[in-house]
Coordinates of C-alpha atoms in Angstrom, one line a residue:
X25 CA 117.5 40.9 140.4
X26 CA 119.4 44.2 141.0
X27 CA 120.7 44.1 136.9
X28 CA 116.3 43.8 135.9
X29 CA 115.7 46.5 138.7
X30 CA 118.3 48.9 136.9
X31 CA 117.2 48.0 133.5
X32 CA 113.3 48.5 134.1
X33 CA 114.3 52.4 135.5
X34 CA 116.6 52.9 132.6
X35 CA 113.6 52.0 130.3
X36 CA 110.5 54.1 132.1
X37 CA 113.5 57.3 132.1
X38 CA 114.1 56.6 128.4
X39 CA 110.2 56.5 128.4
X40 CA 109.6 59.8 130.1
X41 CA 112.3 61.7 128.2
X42 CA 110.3 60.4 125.1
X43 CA 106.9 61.6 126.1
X44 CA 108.4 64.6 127.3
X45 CA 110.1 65.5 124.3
X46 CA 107.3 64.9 122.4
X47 CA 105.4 67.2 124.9
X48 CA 107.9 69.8 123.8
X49 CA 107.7 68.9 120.4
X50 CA 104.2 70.1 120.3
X51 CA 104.0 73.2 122.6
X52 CA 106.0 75.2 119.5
X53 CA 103.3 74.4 116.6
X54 CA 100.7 75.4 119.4
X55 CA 102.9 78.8 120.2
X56 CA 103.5 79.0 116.6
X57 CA 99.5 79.3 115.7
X58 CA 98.7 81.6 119.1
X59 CA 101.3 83.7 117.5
X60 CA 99.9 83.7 114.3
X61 CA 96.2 84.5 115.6
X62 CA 97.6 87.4 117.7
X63 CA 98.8 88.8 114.3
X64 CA 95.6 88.4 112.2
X65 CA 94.0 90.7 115.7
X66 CA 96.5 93.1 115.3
X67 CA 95.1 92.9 111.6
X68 CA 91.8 93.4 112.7
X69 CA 92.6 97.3 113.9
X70 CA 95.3 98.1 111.5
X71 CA 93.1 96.3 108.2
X72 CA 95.3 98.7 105.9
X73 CA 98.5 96.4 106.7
X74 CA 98.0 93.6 104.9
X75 CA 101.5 92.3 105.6
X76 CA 100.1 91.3 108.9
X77 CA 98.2 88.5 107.2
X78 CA 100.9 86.9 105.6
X79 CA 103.2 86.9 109.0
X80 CA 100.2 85.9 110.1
X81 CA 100.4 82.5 107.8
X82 CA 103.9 82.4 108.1
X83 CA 103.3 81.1 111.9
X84 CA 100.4 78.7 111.0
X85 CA 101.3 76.9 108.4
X86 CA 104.8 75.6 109.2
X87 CA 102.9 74.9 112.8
X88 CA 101.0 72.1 110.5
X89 CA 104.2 69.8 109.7
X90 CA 105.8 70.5 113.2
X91 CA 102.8 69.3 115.0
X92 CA 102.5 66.2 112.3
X93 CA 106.6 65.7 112.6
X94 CA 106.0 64.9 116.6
X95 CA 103.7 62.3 115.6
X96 CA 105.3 60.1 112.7
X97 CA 108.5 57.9 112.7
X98 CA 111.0 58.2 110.2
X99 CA 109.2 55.9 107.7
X100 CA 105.7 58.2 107.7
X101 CA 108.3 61.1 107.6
X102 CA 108.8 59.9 104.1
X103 CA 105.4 59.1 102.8
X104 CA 104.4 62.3 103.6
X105 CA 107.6 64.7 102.9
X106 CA 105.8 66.0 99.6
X107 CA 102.5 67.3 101.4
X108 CA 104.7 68.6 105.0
X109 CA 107.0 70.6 102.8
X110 CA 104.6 72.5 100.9
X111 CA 103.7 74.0 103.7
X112 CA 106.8 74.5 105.2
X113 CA 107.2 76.4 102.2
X114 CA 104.8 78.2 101.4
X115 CA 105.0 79.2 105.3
X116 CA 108.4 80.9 104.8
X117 CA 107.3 82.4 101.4
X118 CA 104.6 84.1 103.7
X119 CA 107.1 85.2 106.0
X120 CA 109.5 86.3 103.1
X121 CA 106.3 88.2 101.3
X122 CA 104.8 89.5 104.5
X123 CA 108.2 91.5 104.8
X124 CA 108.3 92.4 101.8
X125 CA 104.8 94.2 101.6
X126 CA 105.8 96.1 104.8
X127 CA 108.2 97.6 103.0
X128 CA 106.6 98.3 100.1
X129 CA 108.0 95.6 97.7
X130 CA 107.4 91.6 96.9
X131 CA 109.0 88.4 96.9
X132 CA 109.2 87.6 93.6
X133 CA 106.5 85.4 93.7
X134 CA 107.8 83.9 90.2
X135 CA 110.6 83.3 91.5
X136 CA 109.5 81.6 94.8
X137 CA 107.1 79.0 92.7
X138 CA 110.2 78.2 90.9
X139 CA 112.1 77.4 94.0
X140 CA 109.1 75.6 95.8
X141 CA 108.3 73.6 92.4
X142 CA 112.3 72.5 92.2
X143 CA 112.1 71.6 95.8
X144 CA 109.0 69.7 96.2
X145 CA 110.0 67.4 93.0
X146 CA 113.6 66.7 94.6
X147 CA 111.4 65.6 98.2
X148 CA 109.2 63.2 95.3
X149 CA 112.4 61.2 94.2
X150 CA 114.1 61.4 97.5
X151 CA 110.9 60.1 99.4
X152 CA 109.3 58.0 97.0
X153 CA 111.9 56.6 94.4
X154 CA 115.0 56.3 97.2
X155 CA 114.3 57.0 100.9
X156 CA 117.0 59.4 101.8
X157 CA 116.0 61.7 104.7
X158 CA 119.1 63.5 105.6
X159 CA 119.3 64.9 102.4
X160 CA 115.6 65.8 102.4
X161 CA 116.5 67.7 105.1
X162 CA 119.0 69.6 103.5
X163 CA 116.8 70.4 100.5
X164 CA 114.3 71.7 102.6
X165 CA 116.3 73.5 104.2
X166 CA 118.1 75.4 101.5
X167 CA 114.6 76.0 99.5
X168 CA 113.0 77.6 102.4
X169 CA 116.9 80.2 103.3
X170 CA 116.0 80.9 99.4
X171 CA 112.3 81.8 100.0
X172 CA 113.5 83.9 102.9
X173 CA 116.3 85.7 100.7
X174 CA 113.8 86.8 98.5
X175 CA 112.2 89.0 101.4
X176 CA 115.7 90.5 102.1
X177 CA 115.9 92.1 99.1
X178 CA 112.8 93.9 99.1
X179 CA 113.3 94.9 103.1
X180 CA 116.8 96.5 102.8
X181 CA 116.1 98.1 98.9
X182 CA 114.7 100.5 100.8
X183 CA 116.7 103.3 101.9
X184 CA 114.0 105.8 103.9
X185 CA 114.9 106.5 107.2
X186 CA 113.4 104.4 109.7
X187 CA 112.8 104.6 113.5
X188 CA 114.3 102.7 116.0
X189 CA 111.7 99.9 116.1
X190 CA 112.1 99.1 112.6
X191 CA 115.3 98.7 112.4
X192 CA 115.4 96.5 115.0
X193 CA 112.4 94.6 112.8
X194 CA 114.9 94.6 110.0
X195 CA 117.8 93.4 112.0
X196 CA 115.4 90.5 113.9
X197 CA 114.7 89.4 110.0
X198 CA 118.1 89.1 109.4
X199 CA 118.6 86.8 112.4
X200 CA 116.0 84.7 111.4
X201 CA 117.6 84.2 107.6
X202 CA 120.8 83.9 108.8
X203 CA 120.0 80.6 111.4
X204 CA 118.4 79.7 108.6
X205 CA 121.5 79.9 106.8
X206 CA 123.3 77.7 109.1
X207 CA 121.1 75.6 109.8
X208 CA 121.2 73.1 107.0
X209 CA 125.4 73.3 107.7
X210 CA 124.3 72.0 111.5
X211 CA 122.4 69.2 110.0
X212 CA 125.3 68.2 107.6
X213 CA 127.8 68.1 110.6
X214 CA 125.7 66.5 112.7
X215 CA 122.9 64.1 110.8
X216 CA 125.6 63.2 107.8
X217 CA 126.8 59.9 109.4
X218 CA 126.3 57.1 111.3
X219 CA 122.8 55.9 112.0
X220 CA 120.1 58.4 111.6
X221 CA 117.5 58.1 114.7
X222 CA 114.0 59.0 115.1
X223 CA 114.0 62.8 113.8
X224 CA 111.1 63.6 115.6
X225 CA 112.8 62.6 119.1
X226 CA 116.3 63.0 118.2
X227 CA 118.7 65.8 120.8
X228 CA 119.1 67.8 117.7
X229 CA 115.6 68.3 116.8
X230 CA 114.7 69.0 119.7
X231 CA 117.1 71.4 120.4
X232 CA 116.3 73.6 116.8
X233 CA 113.2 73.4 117.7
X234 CA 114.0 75.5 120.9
X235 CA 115.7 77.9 119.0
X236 CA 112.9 78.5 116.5
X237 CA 110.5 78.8 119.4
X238 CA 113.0 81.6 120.9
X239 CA 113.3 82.8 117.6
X240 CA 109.7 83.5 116.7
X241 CA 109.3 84.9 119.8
X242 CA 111.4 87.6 119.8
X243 CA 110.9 88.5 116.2
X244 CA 106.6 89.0 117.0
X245 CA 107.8 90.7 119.6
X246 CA 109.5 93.3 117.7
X247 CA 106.4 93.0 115.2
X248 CA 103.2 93.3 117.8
X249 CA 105.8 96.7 119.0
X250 CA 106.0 97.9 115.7
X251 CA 102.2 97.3 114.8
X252 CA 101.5 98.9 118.2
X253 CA 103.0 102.3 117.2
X254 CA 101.8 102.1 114.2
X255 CA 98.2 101.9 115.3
X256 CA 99.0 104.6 117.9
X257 CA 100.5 107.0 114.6
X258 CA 97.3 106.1 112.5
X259 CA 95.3 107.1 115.7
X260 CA 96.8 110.6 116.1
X261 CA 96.3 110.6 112.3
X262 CA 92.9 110.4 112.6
X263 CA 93.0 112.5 115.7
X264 CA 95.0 116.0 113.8
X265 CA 94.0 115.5 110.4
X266 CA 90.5 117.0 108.8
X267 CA 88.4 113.9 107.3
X268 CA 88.0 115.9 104.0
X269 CA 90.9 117.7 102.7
X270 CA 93.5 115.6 105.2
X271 CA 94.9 119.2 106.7
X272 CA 95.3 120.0 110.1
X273 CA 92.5 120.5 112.2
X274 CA 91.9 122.8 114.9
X275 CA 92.9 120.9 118.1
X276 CA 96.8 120.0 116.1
X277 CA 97.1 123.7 115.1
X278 CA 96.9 124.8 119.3
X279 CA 99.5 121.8 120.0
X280 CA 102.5 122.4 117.1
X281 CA 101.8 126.4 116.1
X282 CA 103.3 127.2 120.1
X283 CA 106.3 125.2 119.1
X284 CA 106.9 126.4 115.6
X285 CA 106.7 130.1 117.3
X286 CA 109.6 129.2 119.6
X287 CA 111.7 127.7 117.0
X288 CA 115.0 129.3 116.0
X289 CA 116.5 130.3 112.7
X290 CA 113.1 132.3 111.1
X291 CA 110.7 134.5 111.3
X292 CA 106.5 133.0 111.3
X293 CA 103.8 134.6 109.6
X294 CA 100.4 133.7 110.5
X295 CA 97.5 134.0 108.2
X296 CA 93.8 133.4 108.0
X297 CA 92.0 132.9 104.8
X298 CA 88.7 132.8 104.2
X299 CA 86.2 131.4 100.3
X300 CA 84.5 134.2 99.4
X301 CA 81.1 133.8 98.8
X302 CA 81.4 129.5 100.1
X303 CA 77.3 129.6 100.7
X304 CA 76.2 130.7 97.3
X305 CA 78.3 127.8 96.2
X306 CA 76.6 125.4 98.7
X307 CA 73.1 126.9 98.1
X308 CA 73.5 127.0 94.2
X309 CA 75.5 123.9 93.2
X310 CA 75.2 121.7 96.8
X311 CA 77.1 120.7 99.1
X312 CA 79.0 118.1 97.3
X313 CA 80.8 120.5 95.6
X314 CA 81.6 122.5 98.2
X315 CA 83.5 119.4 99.6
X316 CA 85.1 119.5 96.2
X317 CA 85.7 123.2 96.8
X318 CA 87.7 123.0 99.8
X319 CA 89.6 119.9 99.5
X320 CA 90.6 122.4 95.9
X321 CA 91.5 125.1 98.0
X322 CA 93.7 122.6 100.5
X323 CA 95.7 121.2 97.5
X324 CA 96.3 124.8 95.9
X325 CA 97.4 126.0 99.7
X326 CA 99.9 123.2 100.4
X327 CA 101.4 123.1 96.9
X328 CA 103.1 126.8 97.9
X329 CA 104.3 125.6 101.7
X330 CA 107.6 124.1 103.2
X331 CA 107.7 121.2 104.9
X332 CA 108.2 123.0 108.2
X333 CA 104.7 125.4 107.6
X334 CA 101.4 124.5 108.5
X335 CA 98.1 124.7 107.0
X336 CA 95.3 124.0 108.9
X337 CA 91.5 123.7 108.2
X338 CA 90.3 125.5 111.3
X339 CA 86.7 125.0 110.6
X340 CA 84.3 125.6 107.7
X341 CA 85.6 127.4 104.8
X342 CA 88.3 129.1 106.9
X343 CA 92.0 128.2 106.9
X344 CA 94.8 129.0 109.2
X345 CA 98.5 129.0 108.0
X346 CA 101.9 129.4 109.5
X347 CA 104.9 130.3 107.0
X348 CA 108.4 130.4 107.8
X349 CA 109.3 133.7 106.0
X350 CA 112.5 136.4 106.3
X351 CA 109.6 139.4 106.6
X352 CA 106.5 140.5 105.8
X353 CA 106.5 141.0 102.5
X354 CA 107.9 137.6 101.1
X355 CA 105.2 136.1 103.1
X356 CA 102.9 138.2 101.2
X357 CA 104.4 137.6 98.2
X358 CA 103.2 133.6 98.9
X359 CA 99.5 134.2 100.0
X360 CA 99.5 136.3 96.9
X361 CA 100.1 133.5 94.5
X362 CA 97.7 130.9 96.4
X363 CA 95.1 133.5 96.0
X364 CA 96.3 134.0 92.5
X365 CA 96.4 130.1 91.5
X366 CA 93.1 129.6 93.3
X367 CA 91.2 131.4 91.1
X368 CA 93.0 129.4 88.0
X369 CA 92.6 126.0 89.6
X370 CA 89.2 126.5 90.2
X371 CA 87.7 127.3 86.7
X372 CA 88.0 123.4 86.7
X373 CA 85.4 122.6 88.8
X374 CA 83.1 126.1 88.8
X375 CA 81.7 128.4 85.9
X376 CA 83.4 131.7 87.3
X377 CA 86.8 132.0 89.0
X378 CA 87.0 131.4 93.3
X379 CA 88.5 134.0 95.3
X380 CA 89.5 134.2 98.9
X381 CA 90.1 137.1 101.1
X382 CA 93.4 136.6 103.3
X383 CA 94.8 138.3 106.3
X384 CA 98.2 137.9 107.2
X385 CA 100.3 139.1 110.6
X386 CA 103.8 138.3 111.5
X387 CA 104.2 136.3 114.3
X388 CA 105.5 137.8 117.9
X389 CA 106.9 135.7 120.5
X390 CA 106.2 138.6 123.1
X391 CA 102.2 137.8 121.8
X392 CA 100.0 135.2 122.7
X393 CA 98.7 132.9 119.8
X394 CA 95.2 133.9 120.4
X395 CA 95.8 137.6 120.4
X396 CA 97.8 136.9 116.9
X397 CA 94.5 134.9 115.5
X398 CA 92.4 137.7 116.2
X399 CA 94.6 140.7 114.5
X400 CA 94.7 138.3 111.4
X401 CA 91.2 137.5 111.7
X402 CA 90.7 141.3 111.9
X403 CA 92.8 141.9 108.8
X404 CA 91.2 138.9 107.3
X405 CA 87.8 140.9 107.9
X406 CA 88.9 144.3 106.2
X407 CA 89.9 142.6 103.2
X408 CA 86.2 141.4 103.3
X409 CA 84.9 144.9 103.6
X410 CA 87.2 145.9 101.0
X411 CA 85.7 143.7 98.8
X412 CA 87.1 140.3 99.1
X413 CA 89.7 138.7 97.1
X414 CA 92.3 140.4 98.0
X415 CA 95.2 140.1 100.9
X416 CA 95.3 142.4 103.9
X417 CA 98.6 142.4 106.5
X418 CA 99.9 144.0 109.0
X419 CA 103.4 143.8 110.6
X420 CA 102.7 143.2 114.6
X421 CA 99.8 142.0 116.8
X422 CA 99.1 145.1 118.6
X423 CA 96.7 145.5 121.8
X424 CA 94.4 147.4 119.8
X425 CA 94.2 145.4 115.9
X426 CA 92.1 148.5 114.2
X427 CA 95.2 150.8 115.0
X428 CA 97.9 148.5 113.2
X429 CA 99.6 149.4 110.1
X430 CA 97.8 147.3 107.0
X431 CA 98.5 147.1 103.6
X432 CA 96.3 145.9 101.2
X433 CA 97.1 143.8 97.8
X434 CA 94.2 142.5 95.8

């Protein structure tokens, strides 16, 4: 009696462990397509990243054969190893591709259909003409570490400095190909010999299966971070930048021009320039081409700053600049040739030259940047009374503007 007793727990524990791996089994295709669906959200916000969408597919579709793999015995294993490995496949070309956009490249998609065409017809003749699994397995295996290598390539091609978030992306990436790597070895060592159980319920299955769950995990992890900043930098993007000619606006001059004035090694010059005559051009020729006008006078501005300077659009036709200069008279020397190669450039778009009227100060640390705008702005307004197109400077921001020191160019 005691020998039947034993026997009947042995088989309900066998039982349990069965229906509980196969619990298991399925909670990582489930995890896998959450994952995947938080990724096409983050897509939603950031619809400019369309690497999102492949990562995206490169958690859903290997979710397909996993969830299918818990369900079949070795014998449906083989009858549907063609159809289960095409998405396996094309699930890690997604993940491979997916990388590769992010970092501006592609994996060889020419390449991967040559791999996944080679792969699928060995899974034909080793499913359909001789049932071998293990080395099905393998095959898979070493088709979808070439898919992934294809994404490396692309990833660490590029050399651009990265923060510390993406490197950690790229490192997480590496990870992933290189269990990848070794996991075709562990099923060689393990799966070669002796008789080959029920994959889908077999110690090591379930124990990669853990792995790639921990896996995935961390690697989203790392990617939600990443897209987080990266909607946060598009953000303060939109937030600083002016819609139209993508300069500065107003509210990012106030927060960087106080730290540029308190940097060390230079001198700053501040000027203010003003389009002469900007409402005859909207009245005559309409305000489209005044938006053309002033996204002109933004591309000939920047094309004679550092990358330290600023140039702002600080609200209508006006501009606001900060130039790292040596003195007064090299920063001059600069606003001269913008004014100079504005009335060139613009003989493209308009019948008679555009000029602009600038006022230029050097910076003071002693001054506040408010008193500094308005002695430019009062500089910028003599050169207006002089008759426009022409620079005005003076060398200080002085408690009383009309009593500074100007010389006029023009």
């Amino acid at each position: 009696m005691r020998p039947a007793l034993d026997f009947a727990i042995a088989v309900d524990i066998r039982d349990s462990f069965l229906q509980a791996s196969q619990y298991f089994s399925l909670i990582v295709p489930v995890c896998g397509v959450l994952l995947g669906l938080a990724l096409v959200a983050c897509w939603t916000v950031l619809r400019q990243h369309r690497y999102l969408l492949w990562l995206a597919a490169a958690y859903i579709l290997p979710a397909v054969p996993l969830a299918a793999q818990t369900l079949m015995s070795n014998e449906q294993l083989a009858r549907t190893a063609v159809l289960l490995g095409a998405f396996y496949l094309s699930g890690l070309w997604a993940m491979a591709q997916g990388m590769a956009l992010k970092y501006g490249g592609a994996a060889h998609p020419r390449l991967a259909a040559a791999v996944g065409v080679l792969a699928l017809g060995l899974l034909y003749y080793f499913s359909q003409v001789t049932d071998q699994l293990r080395i099905r397995i393998l095959v898979l295996n070493l088709a979808m570490v070439l898919l992934l290598l294809l994404g490396v390539m692309a990833v660490y091609r590029q050399r651009r400095p990265v923060h510390g978030l993406e490197r950690l992306l790229r490192a997480s990436y590496l990870v992933f190909v290189a269990y990848s790597v070794l996991r075709p070895a562990i099923v060689a060592v393990f799966l070669w010999e002796g008789p080959l159980p029920e994959l889908s319920s077999s110690p090591l299955w379930l124990l990669m299966l853990a792995v790639n769950l921990l896996l995935s995990l961390w690697f989203i992890a790392v990617l939600l971070a990443v897209s987080v900043r990266e909607m946060f930098v598009i953000l303060k993007h939109e937030r600083d930048r002016d819609s139209l000619t993508q300069l500065l606006n107003r509210r990012a001059f106030f927060e960087q021009a106080p730290a540029r004035m308190r940097q060390a090694g230079g001198q700053w010059a501040l000027v203010v320039c003003d389009v002469d005559h900007f409402k005859h051009i909207n009245d005559n020729l309409g305000h489209g081409m005044g938006d053309e006008v002033l996204k002109l006078v933004a591309q000939v501005l920047v094309q004679h700053v550092r990358q330290d300077d600023l140039v702002v659009r600080f609200g209508g036709e006006e501009f606001v600049l900060m130039l790292r200069c040596t003195d007064l008279e090299g920063a001059v020397a600069v606003v001269q040739r913008m004014r100079e190669q504005l009335a060139l450039e613009s003989l493209r778009l308009l019948p008679q030259p555009l000029t602009a009227s600038f006022g230029v100060v050097m910076c003071d640390a002693m001054a506040s940047l408010q008193t500094l705008l308005q002695h430019a702005d009062t500089l910028l307004y003599e050169a207006k009374r002089a008759g426009r197109n022409r620079v005005i400077s003076s060398l200080g921001a002085l408690s009383h503007p009309a009593e500074a020191p100007a010389v006029v160019q023009g």
